[in-house]
Structures are given as structure tokens and as C-alpha cells.
Coordinates of N, CA and C and ligand atoms in Angstrom, one line a residue:
X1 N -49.4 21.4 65.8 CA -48.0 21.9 66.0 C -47.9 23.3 65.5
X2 N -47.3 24.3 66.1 CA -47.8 25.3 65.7 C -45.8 25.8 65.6
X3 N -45.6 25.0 63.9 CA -44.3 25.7 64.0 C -44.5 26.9 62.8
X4 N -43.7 27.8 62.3 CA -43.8 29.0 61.8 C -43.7 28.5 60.4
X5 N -44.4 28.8 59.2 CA -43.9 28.5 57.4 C -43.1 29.7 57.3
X6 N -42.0 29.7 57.3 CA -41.4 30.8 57.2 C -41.5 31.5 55.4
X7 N -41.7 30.6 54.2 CA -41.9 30.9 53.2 C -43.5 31.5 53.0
X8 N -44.5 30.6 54.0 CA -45.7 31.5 54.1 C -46.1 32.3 54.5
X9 N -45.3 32.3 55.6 CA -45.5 34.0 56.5 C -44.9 34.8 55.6
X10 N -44.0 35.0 54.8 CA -43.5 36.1 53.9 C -44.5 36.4 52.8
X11 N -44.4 35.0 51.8 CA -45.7 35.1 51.0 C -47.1 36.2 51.7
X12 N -47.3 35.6 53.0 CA -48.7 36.6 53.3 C -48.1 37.8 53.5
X13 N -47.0 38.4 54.4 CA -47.0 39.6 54.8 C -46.5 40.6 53.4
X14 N -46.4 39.8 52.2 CA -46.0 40.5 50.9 C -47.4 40.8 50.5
X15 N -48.1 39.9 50.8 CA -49.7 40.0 50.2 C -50.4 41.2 50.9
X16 N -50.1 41.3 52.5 CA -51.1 41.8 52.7 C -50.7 43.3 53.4
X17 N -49.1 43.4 53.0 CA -48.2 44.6 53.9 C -48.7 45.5 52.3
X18 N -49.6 46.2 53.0 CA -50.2 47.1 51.7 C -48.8 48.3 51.6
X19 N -48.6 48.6 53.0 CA -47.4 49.7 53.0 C -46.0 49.4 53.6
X20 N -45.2 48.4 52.5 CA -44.3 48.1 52.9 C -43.1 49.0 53.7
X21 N -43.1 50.1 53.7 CA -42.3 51.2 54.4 C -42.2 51.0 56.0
X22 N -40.6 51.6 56.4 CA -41.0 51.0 57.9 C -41.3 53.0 57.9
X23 N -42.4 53.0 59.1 CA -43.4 53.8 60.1 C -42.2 54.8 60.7
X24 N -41.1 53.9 60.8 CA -39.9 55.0 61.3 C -38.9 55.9 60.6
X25 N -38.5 55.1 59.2 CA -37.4 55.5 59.2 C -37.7 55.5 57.5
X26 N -38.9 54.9 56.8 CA -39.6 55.2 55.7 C -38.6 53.8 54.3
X27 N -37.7 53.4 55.1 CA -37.1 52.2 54.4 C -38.1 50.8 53.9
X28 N -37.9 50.4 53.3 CA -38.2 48.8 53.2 C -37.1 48.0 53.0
X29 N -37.1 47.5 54.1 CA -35.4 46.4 53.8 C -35.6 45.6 55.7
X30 N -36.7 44.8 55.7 CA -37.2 44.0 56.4 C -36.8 42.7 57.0
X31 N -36.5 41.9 57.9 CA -35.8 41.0 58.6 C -36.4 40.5 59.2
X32 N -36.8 38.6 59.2 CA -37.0 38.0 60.8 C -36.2 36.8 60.9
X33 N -36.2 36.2 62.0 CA -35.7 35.0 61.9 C -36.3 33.9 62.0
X34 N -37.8 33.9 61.6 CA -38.7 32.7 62.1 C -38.7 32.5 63.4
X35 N -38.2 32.4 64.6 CA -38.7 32.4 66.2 C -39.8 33.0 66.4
X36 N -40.8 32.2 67.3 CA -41.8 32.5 67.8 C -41.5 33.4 69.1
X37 N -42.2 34.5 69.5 CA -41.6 34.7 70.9 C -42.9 35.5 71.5
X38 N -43.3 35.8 72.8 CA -44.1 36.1 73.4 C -44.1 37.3 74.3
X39 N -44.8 38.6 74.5 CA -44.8 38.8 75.4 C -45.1 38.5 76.9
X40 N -44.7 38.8 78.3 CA -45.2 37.9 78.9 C -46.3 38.6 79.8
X41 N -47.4 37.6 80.5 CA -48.4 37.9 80.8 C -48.3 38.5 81.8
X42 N -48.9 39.8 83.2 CA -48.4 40.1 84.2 C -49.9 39.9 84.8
X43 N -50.2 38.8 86.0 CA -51.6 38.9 86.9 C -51.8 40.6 87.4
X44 N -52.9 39.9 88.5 CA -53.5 41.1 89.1 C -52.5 42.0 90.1
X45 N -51.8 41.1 90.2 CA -50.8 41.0 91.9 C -49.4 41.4 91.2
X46 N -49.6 41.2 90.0 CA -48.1 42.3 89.6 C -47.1 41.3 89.2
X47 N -47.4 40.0 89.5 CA -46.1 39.2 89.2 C -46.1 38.3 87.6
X48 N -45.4 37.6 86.8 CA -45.6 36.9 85.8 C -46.2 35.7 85.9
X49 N -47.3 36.2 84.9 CA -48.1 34.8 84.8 C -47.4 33.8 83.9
X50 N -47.1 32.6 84.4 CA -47.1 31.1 83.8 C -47.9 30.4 83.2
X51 N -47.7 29.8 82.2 CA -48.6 29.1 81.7 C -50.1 29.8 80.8
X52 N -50.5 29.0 80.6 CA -52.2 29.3 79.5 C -51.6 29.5 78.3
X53 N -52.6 30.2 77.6 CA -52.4 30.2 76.5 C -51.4 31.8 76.3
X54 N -50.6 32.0 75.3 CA -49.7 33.1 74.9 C -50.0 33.5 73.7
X55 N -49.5 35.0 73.5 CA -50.2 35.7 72.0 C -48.6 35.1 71.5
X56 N -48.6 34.8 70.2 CA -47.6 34.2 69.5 C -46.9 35.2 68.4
X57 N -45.7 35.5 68.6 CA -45.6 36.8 67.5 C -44.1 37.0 67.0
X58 N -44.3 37.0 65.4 CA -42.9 37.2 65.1 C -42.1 38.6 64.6
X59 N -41.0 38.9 65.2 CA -40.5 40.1 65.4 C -39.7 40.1 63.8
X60 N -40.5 41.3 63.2 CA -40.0 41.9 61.8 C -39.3 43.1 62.3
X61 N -38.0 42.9 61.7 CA -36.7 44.2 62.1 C -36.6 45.0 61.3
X62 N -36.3 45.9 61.2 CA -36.2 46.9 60.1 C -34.5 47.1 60.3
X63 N -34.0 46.4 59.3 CA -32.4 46.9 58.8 C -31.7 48.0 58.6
X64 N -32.5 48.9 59.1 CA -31.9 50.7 58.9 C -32.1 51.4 59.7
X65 N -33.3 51.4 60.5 CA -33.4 51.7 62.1 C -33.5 51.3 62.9
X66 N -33.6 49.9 62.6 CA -34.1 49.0 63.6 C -35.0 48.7 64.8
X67 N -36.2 49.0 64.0 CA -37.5 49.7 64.7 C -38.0 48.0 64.5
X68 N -38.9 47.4 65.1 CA -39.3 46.2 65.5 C -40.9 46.3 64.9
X69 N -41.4 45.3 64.7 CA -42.8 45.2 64.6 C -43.1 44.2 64.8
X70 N -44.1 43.6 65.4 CA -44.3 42.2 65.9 C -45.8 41.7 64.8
X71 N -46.0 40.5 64.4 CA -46.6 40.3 63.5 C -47.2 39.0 64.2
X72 N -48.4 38.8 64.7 CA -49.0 37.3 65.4 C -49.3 36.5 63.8
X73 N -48.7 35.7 64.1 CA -48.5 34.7 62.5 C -49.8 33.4 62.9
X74 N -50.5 33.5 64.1 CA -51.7 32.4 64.3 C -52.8 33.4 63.1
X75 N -52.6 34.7 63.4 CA -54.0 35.5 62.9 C -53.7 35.1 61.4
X76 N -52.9 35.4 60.7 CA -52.3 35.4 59.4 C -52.4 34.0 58.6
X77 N -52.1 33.0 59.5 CA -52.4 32.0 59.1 C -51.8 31.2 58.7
X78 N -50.0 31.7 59.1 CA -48.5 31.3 58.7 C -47.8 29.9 59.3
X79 N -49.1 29.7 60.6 CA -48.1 28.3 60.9 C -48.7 26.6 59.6
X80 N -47.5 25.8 60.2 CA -47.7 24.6 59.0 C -49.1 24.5 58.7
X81 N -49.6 23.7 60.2 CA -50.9 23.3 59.6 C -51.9 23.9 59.3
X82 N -51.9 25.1 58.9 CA -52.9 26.3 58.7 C -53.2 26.3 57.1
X83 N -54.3 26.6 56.8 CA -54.5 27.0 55.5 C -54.3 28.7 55.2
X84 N -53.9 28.8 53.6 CA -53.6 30.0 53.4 C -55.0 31.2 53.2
X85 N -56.2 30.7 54.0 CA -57.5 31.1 53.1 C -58.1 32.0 53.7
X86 N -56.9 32.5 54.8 CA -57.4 33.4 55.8 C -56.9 35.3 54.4
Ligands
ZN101 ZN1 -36.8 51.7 59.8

């Protein structure tokens, strides 16, 4: 089951956000809502691919400029049944 720890994804992204500053706007004052969400895939032929497997990613907001960062929480190691040992 690949739902989000939302207490462990924070836990890690505090561990391992060496430069908590947002890239835009030089704030730290960070936001998600735990949703998983995906970009989506486009085939050869131009149209949207269905189905397979999806990059899994959760969107950290930045509350001042509102500059987005997407964070794949499978790498990290944030869903339930995951261990923290990554
Ligand atoms: Zn910002």
C-alpha cells in the first residue's frame, strides 16, 4: 500500500533538506497536504499514456511565493510500509 507517513516524510525532508530556504524567494515557511499526485506520461504519438507504473510525488509549497517543489516520497522512503533506513 503505498499511502504517504505524512509525519515521516517531514521527519526525513527535515533530515535531509540540508538547505531549507525556498530557491525562489529565500523563505522557509513550507506546506503540503500529503496527496500523492503524478505527472502525466505522454507516448511516442503525442497522446497520454494510461496506466503502468507513475513517478509518485508530493508537492511542497512555499507560503511566500508560492514556488512548488515536488518531492518523490517512494525515493525517501516516506510511504507506511517503508523503512526509515534509506
Ligand atoms: Zn518562496
Amino acid at each position: 500500500m503505498n499511502k504517504l507517513n505524512n509525519q515521516k516524510f517531514l521527519d526525513i525532508i527535515n533530515q535531509k533538506w540540508i538547505n531549507k530556504n525556498c530557491p525562489m524567494c529565500g523563505h522557509n515557511n513550507w506546506n503540503f497536504d500529503g496527496n500523492i499526485v503524478s505527472p502525466m506520461t505522454m507516448d511516442d504519438s503525442g497522446n497520454i499514456q494510461l496506466g503502468g507504473q507513475i513517478m509518485p510525488l508530493v508537492a511542497m509549497t512555499c507560503m511566500h511565493c508560492g514556488n512548488v517543489i515536488f518531492v518523490n516520497p517512494l525515493i525517501i522512503g516516506a510511504f507506511e510500509n517503508q523503512g526509515m533506513d534509506k
